[in-house]
Each structure stands twice: as C-alpha cells, then as structure tokens.
mmCIF file of C-alpha atoms in Angstrom:
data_model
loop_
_atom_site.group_PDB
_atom_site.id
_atom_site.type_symbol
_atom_site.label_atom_id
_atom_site.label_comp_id
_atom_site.label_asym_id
_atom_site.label_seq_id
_atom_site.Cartn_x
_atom_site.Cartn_y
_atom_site.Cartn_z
ATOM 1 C CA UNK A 1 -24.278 8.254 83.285
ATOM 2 C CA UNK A 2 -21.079 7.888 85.020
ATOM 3 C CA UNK A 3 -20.641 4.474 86.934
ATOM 4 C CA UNK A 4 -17.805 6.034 89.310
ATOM 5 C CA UNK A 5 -19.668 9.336 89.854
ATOM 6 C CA UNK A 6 -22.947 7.403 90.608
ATOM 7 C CA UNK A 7 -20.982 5.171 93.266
ATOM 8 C CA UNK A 8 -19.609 8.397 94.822
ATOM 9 C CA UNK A 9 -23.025 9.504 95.385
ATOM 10 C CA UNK A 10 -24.540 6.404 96.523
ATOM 11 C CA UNK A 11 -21.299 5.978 99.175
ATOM 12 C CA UNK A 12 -22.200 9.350 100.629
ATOM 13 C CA UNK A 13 -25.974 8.694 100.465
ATOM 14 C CA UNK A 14 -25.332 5.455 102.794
ATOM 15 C CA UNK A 15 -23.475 7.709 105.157
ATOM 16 C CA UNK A 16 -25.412 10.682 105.653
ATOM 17 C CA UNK A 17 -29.352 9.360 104.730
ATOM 18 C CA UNK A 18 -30.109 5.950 103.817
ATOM 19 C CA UNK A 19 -28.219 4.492 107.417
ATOM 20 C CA UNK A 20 -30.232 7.403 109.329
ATOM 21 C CA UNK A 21 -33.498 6.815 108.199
ATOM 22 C CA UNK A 22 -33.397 3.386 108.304
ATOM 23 C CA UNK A 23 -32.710 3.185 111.933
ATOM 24 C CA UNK A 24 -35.947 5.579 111.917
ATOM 25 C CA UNK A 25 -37.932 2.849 110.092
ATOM 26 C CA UNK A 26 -38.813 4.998 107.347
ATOM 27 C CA UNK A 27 -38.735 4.839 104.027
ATOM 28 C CA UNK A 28 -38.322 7.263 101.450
ATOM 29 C CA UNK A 29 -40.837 8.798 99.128
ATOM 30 C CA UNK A 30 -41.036 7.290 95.332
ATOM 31 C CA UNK A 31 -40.734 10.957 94.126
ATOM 32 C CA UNK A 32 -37.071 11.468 95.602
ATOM 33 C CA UNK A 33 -34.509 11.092 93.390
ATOM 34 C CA UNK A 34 -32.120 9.410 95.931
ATOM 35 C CA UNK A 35 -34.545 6.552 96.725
ATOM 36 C CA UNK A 36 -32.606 2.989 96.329
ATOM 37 C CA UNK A 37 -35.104 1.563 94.009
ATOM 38 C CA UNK A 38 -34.472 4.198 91.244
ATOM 39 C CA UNK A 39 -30.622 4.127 91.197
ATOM 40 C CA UNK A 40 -30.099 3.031 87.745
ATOM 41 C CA UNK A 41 -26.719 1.059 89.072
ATOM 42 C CA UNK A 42 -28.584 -0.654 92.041
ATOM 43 C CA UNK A 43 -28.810 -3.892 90.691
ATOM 44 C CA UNK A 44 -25.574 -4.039 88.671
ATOM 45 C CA UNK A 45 -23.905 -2.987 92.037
ATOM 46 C CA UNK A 46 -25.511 -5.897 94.533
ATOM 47 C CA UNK A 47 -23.783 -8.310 91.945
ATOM 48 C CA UNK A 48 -20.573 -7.380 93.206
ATOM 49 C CA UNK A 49 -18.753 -9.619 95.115
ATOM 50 C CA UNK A 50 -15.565 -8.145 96.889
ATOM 51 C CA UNK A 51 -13.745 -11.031 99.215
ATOM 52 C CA UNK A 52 -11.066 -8.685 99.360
ATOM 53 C CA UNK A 53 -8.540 -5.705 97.283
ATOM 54 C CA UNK A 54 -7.863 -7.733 94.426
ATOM 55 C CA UNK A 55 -10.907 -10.136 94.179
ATOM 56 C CA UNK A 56 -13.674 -9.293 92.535
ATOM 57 C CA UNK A 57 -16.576 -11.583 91.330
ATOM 58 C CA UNK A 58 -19.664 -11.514 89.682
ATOM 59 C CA UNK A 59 -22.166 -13.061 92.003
ATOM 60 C CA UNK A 60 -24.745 -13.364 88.419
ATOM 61 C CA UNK A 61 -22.492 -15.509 86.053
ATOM 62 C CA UNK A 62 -19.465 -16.586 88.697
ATOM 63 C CA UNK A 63 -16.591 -14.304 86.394
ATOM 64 C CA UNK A 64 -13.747 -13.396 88.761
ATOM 65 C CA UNK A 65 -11.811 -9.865 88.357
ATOM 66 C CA UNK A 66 -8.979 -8.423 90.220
ATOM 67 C CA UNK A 67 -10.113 -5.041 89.627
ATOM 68 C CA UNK A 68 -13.578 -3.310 89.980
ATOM 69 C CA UNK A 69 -12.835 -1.100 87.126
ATOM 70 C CA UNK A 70 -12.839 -4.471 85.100
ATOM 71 C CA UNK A 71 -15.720 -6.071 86.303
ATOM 72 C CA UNK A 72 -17.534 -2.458 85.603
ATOM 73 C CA UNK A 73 -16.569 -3.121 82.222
ATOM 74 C CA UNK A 74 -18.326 -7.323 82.295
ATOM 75 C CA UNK A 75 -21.270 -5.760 83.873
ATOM 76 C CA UNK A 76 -21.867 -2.657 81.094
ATOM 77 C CA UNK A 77 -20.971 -5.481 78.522
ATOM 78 C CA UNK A 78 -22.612 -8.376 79.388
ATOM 79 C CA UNK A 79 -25.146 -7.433 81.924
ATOM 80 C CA UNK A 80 -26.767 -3.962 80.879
ATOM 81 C CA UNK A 81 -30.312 -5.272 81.040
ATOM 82 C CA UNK A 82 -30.140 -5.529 84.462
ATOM 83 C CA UNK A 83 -29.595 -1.772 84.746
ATOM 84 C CA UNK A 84 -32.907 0.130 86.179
ATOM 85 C CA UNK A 85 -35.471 -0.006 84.377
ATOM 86 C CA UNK A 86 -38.058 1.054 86.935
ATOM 87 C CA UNK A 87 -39.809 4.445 85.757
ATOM 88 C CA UNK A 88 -37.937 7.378 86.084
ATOM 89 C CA UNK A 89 -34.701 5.746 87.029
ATOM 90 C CA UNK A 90 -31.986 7.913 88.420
ATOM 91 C CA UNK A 91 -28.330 8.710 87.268
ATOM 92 C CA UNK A 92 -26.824 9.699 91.087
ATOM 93 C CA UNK A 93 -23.893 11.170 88.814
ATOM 94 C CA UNK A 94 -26.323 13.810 87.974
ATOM 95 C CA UNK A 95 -26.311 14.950 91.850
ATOM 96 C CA UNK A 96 -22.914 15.072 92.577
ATOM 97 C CA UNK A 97 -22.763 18.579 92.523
ATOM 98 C CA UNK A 98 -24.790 18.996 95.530
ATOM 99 C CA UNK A 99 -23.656 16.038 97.221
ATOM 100 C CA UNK A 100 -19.914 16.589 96.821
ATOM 101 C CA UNK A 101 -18.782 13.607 95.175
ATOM 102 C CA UNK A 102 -15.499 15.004 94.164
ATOM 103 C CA UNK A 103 -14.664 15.166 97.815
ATOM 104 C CA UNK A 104 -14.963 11.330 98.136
ATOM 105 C CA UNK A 105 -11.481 11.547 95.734
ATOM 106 C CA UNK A 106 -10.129 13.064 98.750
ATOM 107 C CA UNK A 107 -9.515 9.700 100.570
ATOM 108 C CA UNK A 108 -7.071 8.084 98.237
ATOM 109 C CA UNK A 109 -5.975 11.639 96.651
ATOM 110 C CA UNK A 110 -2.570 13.002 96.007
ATOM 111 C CA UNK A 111 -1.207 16.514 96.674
ATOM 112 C CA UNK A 112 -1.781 17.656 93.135
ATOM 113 C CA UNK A 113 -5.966 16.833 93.811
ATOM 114 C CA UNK A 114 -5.401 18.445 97.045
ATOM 115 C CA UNK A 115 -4.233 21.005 95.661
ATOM 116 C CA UNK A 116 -6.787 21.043 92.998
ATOM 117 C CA UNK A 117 -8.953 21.276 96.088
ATOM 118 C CA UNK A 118 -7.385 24.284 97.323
ATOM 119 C CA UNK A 119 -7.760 26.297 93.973
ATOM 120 C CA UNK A 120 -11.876 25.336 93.903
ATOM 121 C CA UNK A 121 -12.224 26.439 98.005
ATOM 122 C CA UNK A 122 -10.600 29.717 96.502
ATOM 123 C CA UNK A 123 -12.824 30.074 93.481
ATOM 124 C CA UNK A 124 -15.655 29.395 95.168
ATOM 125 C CA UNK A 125 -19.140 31.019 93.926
ATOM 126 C CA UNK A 126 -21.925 32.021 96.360
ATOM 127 C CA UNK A 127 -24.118 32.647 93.794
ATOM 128 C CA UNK A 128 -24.037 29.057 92.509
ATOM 129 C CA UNK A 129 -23.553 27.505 95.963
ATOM 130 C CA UNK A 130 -27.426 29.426 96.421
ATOM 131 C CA UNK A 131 -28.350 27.817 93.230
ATOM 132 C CA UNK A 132 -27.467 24.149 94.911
ATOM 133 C CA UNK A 133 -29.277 24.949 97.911
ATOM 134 C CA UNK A 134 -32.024 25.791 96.528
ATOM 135 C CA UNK A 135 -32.301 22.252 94.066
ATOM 136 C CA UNK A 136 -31.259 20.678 97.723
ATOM 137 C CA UNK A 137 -34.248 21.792 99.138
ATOM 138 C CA UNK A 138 -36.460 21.502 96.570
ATOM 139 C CA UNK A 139 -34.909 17.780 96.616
ATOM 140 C CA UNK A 140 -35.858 17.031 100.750
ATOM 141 C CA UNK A 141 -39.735 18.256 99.654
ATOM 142 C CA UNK A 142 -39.798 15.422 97.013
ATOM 143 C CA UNK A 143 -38.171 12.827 99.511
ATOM 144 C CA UNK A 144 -40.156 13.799 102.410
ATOM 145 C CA UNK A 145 -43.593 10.733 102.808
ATOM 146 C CA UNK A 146 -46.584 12.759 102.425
ATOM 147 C CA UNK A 147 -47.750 10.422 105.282
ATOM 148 C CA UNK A 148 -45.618 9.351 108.084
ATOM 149 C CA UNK A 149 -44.927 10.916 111.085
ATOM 150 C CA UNK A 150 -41.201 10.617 110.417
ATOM 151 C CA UNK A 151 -41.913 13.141 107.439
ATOM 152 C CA UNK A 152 -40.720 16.281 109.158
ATOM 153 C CA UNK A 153 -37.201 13.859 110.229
ATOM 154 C CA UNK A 154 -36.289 12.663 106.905
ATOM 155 C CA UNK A 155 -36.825 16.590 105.279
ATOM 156 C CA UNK A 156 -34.732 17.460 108.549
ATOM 157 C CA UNK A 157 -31.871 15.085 107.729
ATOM 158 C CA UNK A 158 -31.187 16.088 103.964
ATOM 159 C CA UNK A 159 -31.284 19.832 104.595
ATOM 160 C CA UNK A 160 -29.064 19.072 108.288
ATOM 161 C CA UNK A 161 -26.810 16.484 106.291
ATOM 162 C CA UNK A 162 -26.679 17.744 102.602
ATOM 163 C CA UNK A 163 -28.030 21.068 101.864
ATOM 164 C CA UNK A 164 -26.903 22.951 105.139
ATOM 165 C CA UNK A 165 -23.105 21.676 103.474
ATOM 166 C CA UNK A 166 -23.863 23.841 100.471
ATOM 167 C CA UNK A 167 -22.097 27.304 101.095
ATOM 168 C CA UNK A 168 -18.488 28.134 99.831
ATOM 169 C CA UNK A 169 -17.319 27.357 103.978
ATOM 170 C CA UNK A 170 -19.079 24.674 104.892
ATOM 171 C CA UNK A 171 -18.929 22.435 101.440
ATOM 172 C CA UNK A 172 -14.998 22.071 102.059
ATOM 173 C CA UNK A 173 -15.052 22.025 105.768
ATOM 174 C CA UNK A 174 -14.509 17.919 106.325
ATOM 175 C CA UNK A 175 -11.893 16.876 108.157
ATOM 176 C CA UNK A 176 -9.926 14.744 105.618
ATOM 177 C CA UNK A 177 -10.207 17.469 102.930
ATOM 178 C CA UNK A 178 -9.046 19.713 105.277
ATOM 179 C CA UNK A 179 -5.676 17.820 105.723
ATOM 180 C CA UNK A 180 -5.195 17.472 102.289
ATOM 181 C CA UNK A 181 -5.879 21.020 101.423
ATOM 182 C CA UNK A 182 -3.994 21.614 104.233
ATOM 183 C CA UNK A 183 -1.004 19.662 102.725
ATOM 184 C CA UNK A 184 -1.439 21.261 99.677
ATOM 185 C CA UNK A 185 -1.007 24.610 100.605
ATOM 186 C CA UNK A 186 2.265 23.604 102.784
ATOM 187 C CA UNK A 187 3.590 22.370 99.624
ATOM 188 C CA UNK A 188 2.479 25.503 97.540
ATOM 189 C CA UNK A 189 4.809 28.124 99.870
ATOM 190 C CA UNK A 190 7.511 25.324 99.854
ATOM 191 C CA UNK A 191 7.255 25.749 96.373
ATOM 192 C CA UNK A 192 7.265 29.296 96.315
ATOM 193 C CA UNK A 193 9.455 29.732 99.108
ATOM 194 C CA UNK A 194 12.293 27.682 96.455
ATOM 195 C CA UNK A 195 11.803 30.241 93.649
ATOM 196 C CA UNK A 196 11.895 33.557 95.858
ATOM 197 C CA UNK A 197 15.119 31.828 97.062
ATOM 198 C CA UNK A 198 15.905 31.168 94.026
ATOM 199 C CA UNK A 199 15.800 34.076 92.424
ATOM 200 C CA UNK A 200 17.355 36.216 95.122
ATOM 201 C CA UNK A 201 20.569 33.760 93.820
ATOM 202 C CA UNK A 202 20.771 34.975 91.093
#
C-alpha cells in the first residue's frame, strides 16, 4: 500500500467529505471504505509532528527528521504495529483512481507532469470513466448511515463531490490543473513552433 498515494487520498478526503460532514454532525458508516477509523495510515500519520518545512518529529519516540519522506521511512521501520489493525482496514491508495490523487501532484508539478497531464485529458476513456462512476456510487451506498437523517446528505456529498468529477471533462476541470495543462500546451506549440521554423531553415 502506497504511503504517498494513501496521503493523496486522505488530503482530498479532508477537503471534499470528512470537513463537510462533520460540520453536519454526522458520522460515517463502518461499511465505507473512506471512514477515518479504517485508514490503515491513520495512526502512523497523527504521530507526525510538522513545526515547520524542514522539521519533522515523531510525537511517539521524540526522533526529529528534516524530511517527511524520512520519517515515513522511522515509522514503516520502527513503528509498523501501529499501522491499522482494525478489521477490514483500508489502503486509500487503492481509491485513487476515483478520487484523483494524481491531480494533487499538480500543486508542486513541473511542465513535464503538466504536460503528462495534457496527454491523459487527451487519452481519456469514457468507457472506464463509467466504470469509476459506477464503483463511486456503489461506494456513497456503503458510506451512507442506514439511520440518520443526514443519510440522504452524506450519499449527496460523495456523488456531488467525487463521483459527479468522474467523466473525461469534468475529472480534469480544476482550476490549478487547468493552468498547468494550460502551461503545458503553451510550451508544446513553442516547441513545435521551433522545429517548423526550423526546418523551413534548412
């Protein structure tokens, strides 16, 4: 199970569930894969101590890193029996598909992943874009609380926040992927622009 993948997930989780249905006062039902309690990183990650960039500690035995990549490594090494062990413990990585987790690269991306980007908007499958949406859905059933009158809100949120995202337009349509891609495809006819110039030189 991928650490980095997992924390993608759980970043975007915060943002588009877990902050919205906790100012609803609701909690999640034990079946849904995204609930807190069955990330199999959850405890690993609460250890983390970031007082800023370069400081990173481990609030469990007191060990100081300067990078987060390193402590990763402390934790997996000397720590791994504090990973979740609660039944049916989840590996977010294994949902990044549907919840976009290579867009989070986006944010401190260069051109060349921009333009990476660019080449997956263009290659871009309906077909398994339906396939996501339906395992989305299928997803906000299990999450929904059988009893709570929130139930209808939470199922509402996921498909509004996460599964309505899953078509070859929307899933790219974000603002700060847009500037890359955008940035990427400015450099991509600059780039072709130089060889049709080129070769008209010759």
């Amino acid at each position: 199970c991928s650490r980095i993948n997992s924390r993608y997930a759980r970043n975007i989780l915060k943002r588009s569930l877990y902050d919205l249905i906790q100012s609803m006062q609701v909690q999640l039902s034990f079946d849904c894969p995204f609930h807190p309690e069955r990330d199999l990183f959850r405890k690993q990650e609460e250890l983390k101590d970031n007082a800023y960039q370069s400081s990173w500690t481990c609030s469990y035995c007191g060990k100081w890193f300067y990078r987060e990549r390193f402590l990763d490594q402390h934790l997996d090494n000397r720590h791994s029996a504090l990973l979740g062990t609660v039944m049916n413990a989840t590996c977010l990585a294994n949902y990044c598909d549907i919840l976009g987790c290579d867009l989070a690269h986006v944010q401190d991306t260069t051109l060349a992943k921009g333009n990476d980007l660019w080449w997956k908007t263009a290659l871009c499958r309906s077909t398994q874009m339906v396939e996501l949406r339906d395992q989305c859905l299928q997803i906000a059933e299990q999450c929904t609380p059988k009893s709570s009158k929130a139930s209808s809100g939470v199922r509402n949120i996921i498909i509004s926040n996460i599964c309505s995202r899953l078509t070859c337009k929307n899933y790219w349509n974000r603002s700060n992927v847009a500037l890359v891609m955008k940035e990427a495809y400015i450099l991509a006819l600059r780039i072709l622009s130089s060889i049709i110039i080129f070769l008209a030189l010759l």
